[in-house]
Amino acid sequence: MNIGSYNSDSIGTLFSSLSSSSRYSSTSLSGIYENLGELSSVKSGSYYKLLRAYYEKEDAGETSTSTSNSTTKELATQKSASEDLIESASNLYKNSSLWKKDDEGNYDMDAIYNAVSAFVDDYNSTIKAASSSEVTSIANAAASMVNQNTTNSSLLKEVGITMDSSTFKLSIDEDAFKNADVSKIKSLFSGTGSYAYQIGAKASMINSAATIEASKANTYTDSGSFSDNYSSGSLYDSLT
């Protein structure tokens, strides 16, 4: 179910730190402080400035049609990449069958690795696409994803996943991953509130923001009506 411009996953993330039994429990307050710390990192702009510095625009002459000066092509790329990340994240934290043991008590590490590897690839595509965005909400969501990697860096490293300090891209070592403690892998990628869930929710925010921004990228047609360049795909096609 969609609520405003965000879906239930992204809305749930905002309240995941609150205890269901007590609004003011120590667990709730701890989660709130953690979220405030993340907000401070995002608002400082440090992550996003580094992203912008690394991923410079390849073509400064691209046509801008949205109110934020993002091009229609950029918005389409951001939306497509974030949709892929939403799907791969969901395939990890929602797919209970992926985390079931076989009759011999073993996990299917090939299937788990493939799912996590797809997630890593989609994350990298999304963070690169978002780096060119002039939309504040997209920039903040991208910076927040980077912050999630920093927060979980120790545990991610234990399962063979590291983040490049310059590009903020993730890489996964197949051998290290398949030989890692599965309980640690599962804690990162399985279930609501997991690392994969948090990244998926932020990807959902990027997707929603790109959709909203694209709706502002209208042109006046010869029939006297406005047309949405993003929805029609005509301008995007002309730029690819």
Coordinates of C-alpha atoms in Angstrom, one line a residue:
M1 CA 0.0 0.0 0.0
N2 CA 1.3 3.4 -0.9
I3 CA 1.2 6.3 1.6
G4 CA 1.8 9.6 -0.1
S5 CA 5.0 9.4 -2.1
Y6 CA 6.5 6.6 0.0
N7 CA 5.6 2.9 0.3
S8 CA 5.1 1.0 3.4
D9 CA 8.7 -0.2 3.6
S10 CA 10.1 3.3 3.6
I11 CA 7.5 4.6 6.0
G12 CA 8.3 1.6 8.3
T13 CA 11.9 2.4 8.3
L14 CA 11.2 5.8 9.9
F15 CA 9.5 4.2 12.8
S16 CA 11.6 1.0 13.1
S17 CA 13.5 2.4 16.1
L18 CA 10.3 2.7 18.1
S19 CA 9.3 -0.1 20.5
S20 CA 5.9 -1.6 20.0
S21 CA 5.4 -1.9 23.7
S22 CA 6.6 1.4 24.9
R23 CA 7.1 4.7 23.1
Y24 CA 9.8 5.8 25.5
S25 CA 11.7 2.6 26.2
S26 CA 15.5 2.6 26.3
T27 CA 15.5 0.6 23.1
S28 CA 13.4 3.3 21.4
L29 CA 15.6 6.1 22.6
S30 CA 18.7 4.3 21.5
G31 CA 17.2 3.9 18.0
I32 CA 16.2 7.6 17.9
Y33 CA 19.7 8.7 18.9
E34 CA 21.2 6.5 16.1
N35 CA 18.8 8.0 13.6
L36 CA 19.7 11.5 14.7
G37 CA 23.3 10.7 14.2
E38 CA 22.7 9.5 10.7
L39 CA 20.6 12.6 10.0
S40 CA 23.5 14.8 11.2
S41 CA 25.9 13.0 8.8
V42 CA 23.5 13.4 5.9
K43 CA 22.8 17.0 6.6
S44 CA 26.5 17.8 6.8
G45 CA 26.7 16.9 3.1
S46 CA 30.1 15.2 3.4
Y47 CA 29.1 11.9 1.8
Y48 CA 27.2 13.6 -1.1
K49 CA 30.0 16.1 -1.7
L50 CA 32.4 13.2 -2.1
L51 CA 30.0 11.4 -4.4
R52 CA 29.6 14.5 -6.6
A53 CA 33.4 15.0 -6.6
Y54 CA 34.0 11.5 -7.8
Y55 CA 31.2 11.0 -10.3
E56 CA 31.5 14.2 -12.3
K57 CA 28.9 14.7 -15.0
E58 CA 30.0 13.3 -18.3
D59 CA 28.1 15.8 -20.4
A60 CA 27.5 19.2 -19.0
G61 CA 25.3 20.1 -21.9
E62 CA 22.4 17.7 -21.1
T63 CA 19.0 19.2 -21.3
S64 CA 17.4 20.1 -18.0
T65 CA 13.6 19.8 -17.8
S66 CA 12.9 19.5 -14.1
T67 CA 12.7 22.2 -11.5
S68 CA 15.8 20.9 -9.8
N69 CA 18.0 21.1 -12.9
S70 CA 18.2 17.3 -13.1
T71 CA 17.8 16.1 -16.6
T72 CA 15.0 13.8 -17.7
K73 CA 17.6 11.1 -18.6
E74 CA 19.2 11.3 -15.1
L75 CA 15.8 11.0 -13.5
A76 CA 15.0 8.0 -15.6
T77 CA 18.3 6.3 -14.8
Q78 CA 17.8 7.0 -11.1
K79 CA 14.3 5.6 -11.1
S80 CA 15.4 2.5 -13.1
A81 CA 18.4 1.8 -10.9
S82 CA 16.5 2.2 -7.6
E83 CA 13.7 -0.1 -8.8
D84 CA 16.3 -2.8 -9.4
L85 CA 17.7 -2.2 -5.9
I86 CA 14.3 -2.3 -4.3
E87 CA 13.7 -5.7 -6.0
S88 CA 17.0 -7.2 -5.1
A89 CA 16.8 -6.0 -1.5
S90 CA 13.3 -7.4 -1.2
N91 CA 14.4 -10.7 -2.6
L92 CA 16.8 -10.9 0.4
Y93 CA 14.9 -9.7 3.4
K94 CA 11.4 -11.0 2.3
N95 CA 12.4 -14.3 0.8
S96 CA 12.2 -16.8 3.7
S97 CA 12.9 -19.8 1.5
L98 CA 16.3 -18.4 0.7
W99 CA 17.3 -18.8 4.3
K100 CA 16.0 -22.3 4.8
K101 CA 18.4 -25.3 5.4
D102 CA 18.1 -28.4 3.3
D103 CA 17.5 -31.9 4.6
E104 CA 21.1 -32.2 5.5
G105 CA 21.1 -29.0 7.5
N106 CA 23.0 -26.9 5.0
Y107 CA 22.2 -23.5 3.4
D108 CA 22.3 -23.1 -0.3
M109 CA 25.3 -20.7 -0.3
D110 CA 25.3 -20.4 -4.1
A111 CA 21.8 -19.1 -4.1
I112 CA 22.5 -16.7 -1.2
Y113 CA 25.7 -15.4 -2.8
N114 CA 23.9 -14.8 -6.1
A115 CA 21.2 -12.9 -4.4
V116 CA 23.6 -10.8 -2.4
S117 CA 25.8 -10.2 -5.4
A118 CA 22.8 -8.9 -7.4
F119 CA 22.0 -6.6 -4.4
V120 CA 25.6 -5.3 -4.5
D121 CA 25.5 -4.6 -8.2
D122 CA 22.2 -2.8 -7.9
Y123 CA 23.4 -0.8 -5.0
N124 CA 26.4 0.3 -7.0
S125 CA 24.3 1.3 -10.0
T126 CA 21.9 3.3 -7.8
I127 CA 24.7 5.2 -5.8
K128 CA 26.3 6.1 -9.1
A129 CA 23.0 7.3 -10.7
A130 CA 22.1 9.3 -7.6
S131 CA 25.5 11.0 -7.4
S132 CA 24.5 13.3 -10.3
S133 CA 21.1 14.3 -8.8
E134 CA 20.3 17.9 -8.0
V135 CA 17.2 16.7 -6.0
T136 CA 17.8 17.2 -2.3
S137 CA 15.7 14.2 -1.2
I138 CA 17.6 11.9 -3.7
A139 CA 20.9 13.2 -2.5
N140 CA 20.0 12.7 1.1
A141 CA 18.7 9.2 0.5
A142 CA 21.9 8.3 -1.3
A143 CA 24.1 9.8 1.4
S144 CA 22.0 7.8 4.0
M145 CA 22.7 4.6 2.1
V146 CA 26.4 5.3 2.3
N147 CA 26.0 6.0 6.0
Q148 CA 24.3 2.6 6.4
N149 CA 27.4 0.9 4.9
T150 CA 29.7 2.9 7.3
T151 CA 27.5 1.9 10.3
N152 CA 27.6 -1.8 9.3
S153 CA 31.2 -1.8 7.9
S154 CA 32.6 -4.2 10.5
L155 CA 29.9 -6.8 10.0
L156 CA 29.9 -6.4 6.3
K157 CA 33.6 -6.9 6.2
E158 CA 33.2 -10.1 8.2
V159 CA 31.1 -11.6 5.4
G160 CA 33.4 -10.4 2.6
I161 CA 31.8 -7.1 1.6
T162 CA 33.7 -3.9 1.6
M163 CA 33.1 -0.3 0.5
D164 CA 35.5 1.8 -1.5
S165 CA 36.2 5.0 0.4
S166 CA 36.4 7.1 -2.8
T167 CA 33.5 5.8 -4.9
F168 CA 31.4 4.4 -2.0
K169 CA 30.8 1.3 -4.2
L170 CA 30.5 -2.1 -2.6
S171 CA 32.5 -5.2 -3.6
I172 CA 32.0 -8.8 -2.5
D173 CA 34.6 -11.5 -2.2
E174 CA 32.9 -14.8 -3.2
D175 CA 35.2 -17.1 -1.3
A176 CA 35.2 -15.0 1.9
F177 CA 31.4 -14.7 1.7
K178 CA 30.7 -18.4 1.2
N179 CA 33.0 -19.3 4.1
A180 CA 31.6 -16.6 6.5
D181 CA 29.3 -17.3 9.4
V182 CA 25.9 -17.7 7.9
S183 CA 24.2 -16.3 11.0
K184 CA 26.0 -13.0 10.4
I185 CA 25.0 -13.0 6.7
K186 CA 21.4 -13.7 7.7
S187 CA 21.4 -10.9 10.3
L188 CA 22.5 -8.4 7.6
F189 CA 20.1 -9.5 4.8
S190 CA 17.1 -11.3 6.2
G191 CA 14.0 -9.8 7.7
T192 CA 12.4 -6.4 8.4
G193 CA 14.8 -4.0 10.0
S194 CA 17.9 -5.7 8.5
Y195 CA 20.6 -3.9 6.6
A196 CA 19.1 -5.0 3.3
Y197 CA 15.7 -3.7 4.4
Q198 CA 17.2 -0.3 5.3
I199 CA 18.9 0.0 1.9
G200 CA 15.8 -1.1 0.1
A201 CA 13.7 1.5 2.0
K202 CA 16.2 4.3 1.0
A203 CA 16.1 3.1 -2.6
S204 CA 12.3 3.4 -2.4
M205 CA 12.7 7.0 -1.3
I206 CA 15.0 7.7 -4.3
N207 CA 12.5 6.1 -6.6
S208 CA 9.6 8.1 -5.2
A209 CA 11.6 11.4 -5.4
A210 CA 12.7 10.7 -9.0
T211 CA 9.1 10.0 -10.0
I212 CA 7.8 13.2 -8.3
E213 CA 10.6 15.3 -9.9
A214 CA 10.0 13.8 -13.3
S215 CA 6.3 14.8 -13.1
K216 CA 7.5 18.5 -13.0
A217 CA 9.4 18.0 -16.3
N218 CA 6.5 18.9 -18.6
T219 CA 6.4 20.5 -22.0
Y220 CA 3.6 22.4 -23.6
T221 CA 2.3 20.5 -26.6
D222 CA 0.9 21.9 -29.9
S223 CA -2.6 20.8 -28.8
G224 CA -2.5 23.1 -25.8
S225 CA -1.9 20.6 -23.1
F226 CA 1.0 19.6 -20.9
S227 CA 2.8 16.3 -21.4
D228 CA 5.0 14.4 -19.0
N229 CA 8.4 13.8 -20.8
Y230 CA 9.3 11.1 -18.3
S231 CA 6.1 9.1 -18.6
S232 CA 6.0 9.3 -22.4
G233 CA 9.6 8.3 -22.6
S234 CA 10.1 10.4 -25.7
L235 CA 12.7 12.8 -24.3
Y236 CA 14.6 9.9 -22.6
D237 CA 14.7 8.0 -25.8
S238 CA 16.0 10.9 -27.7
L239 CA 18.9 11.2 -25.2
T240 CA 20.0 7.5 -25.3

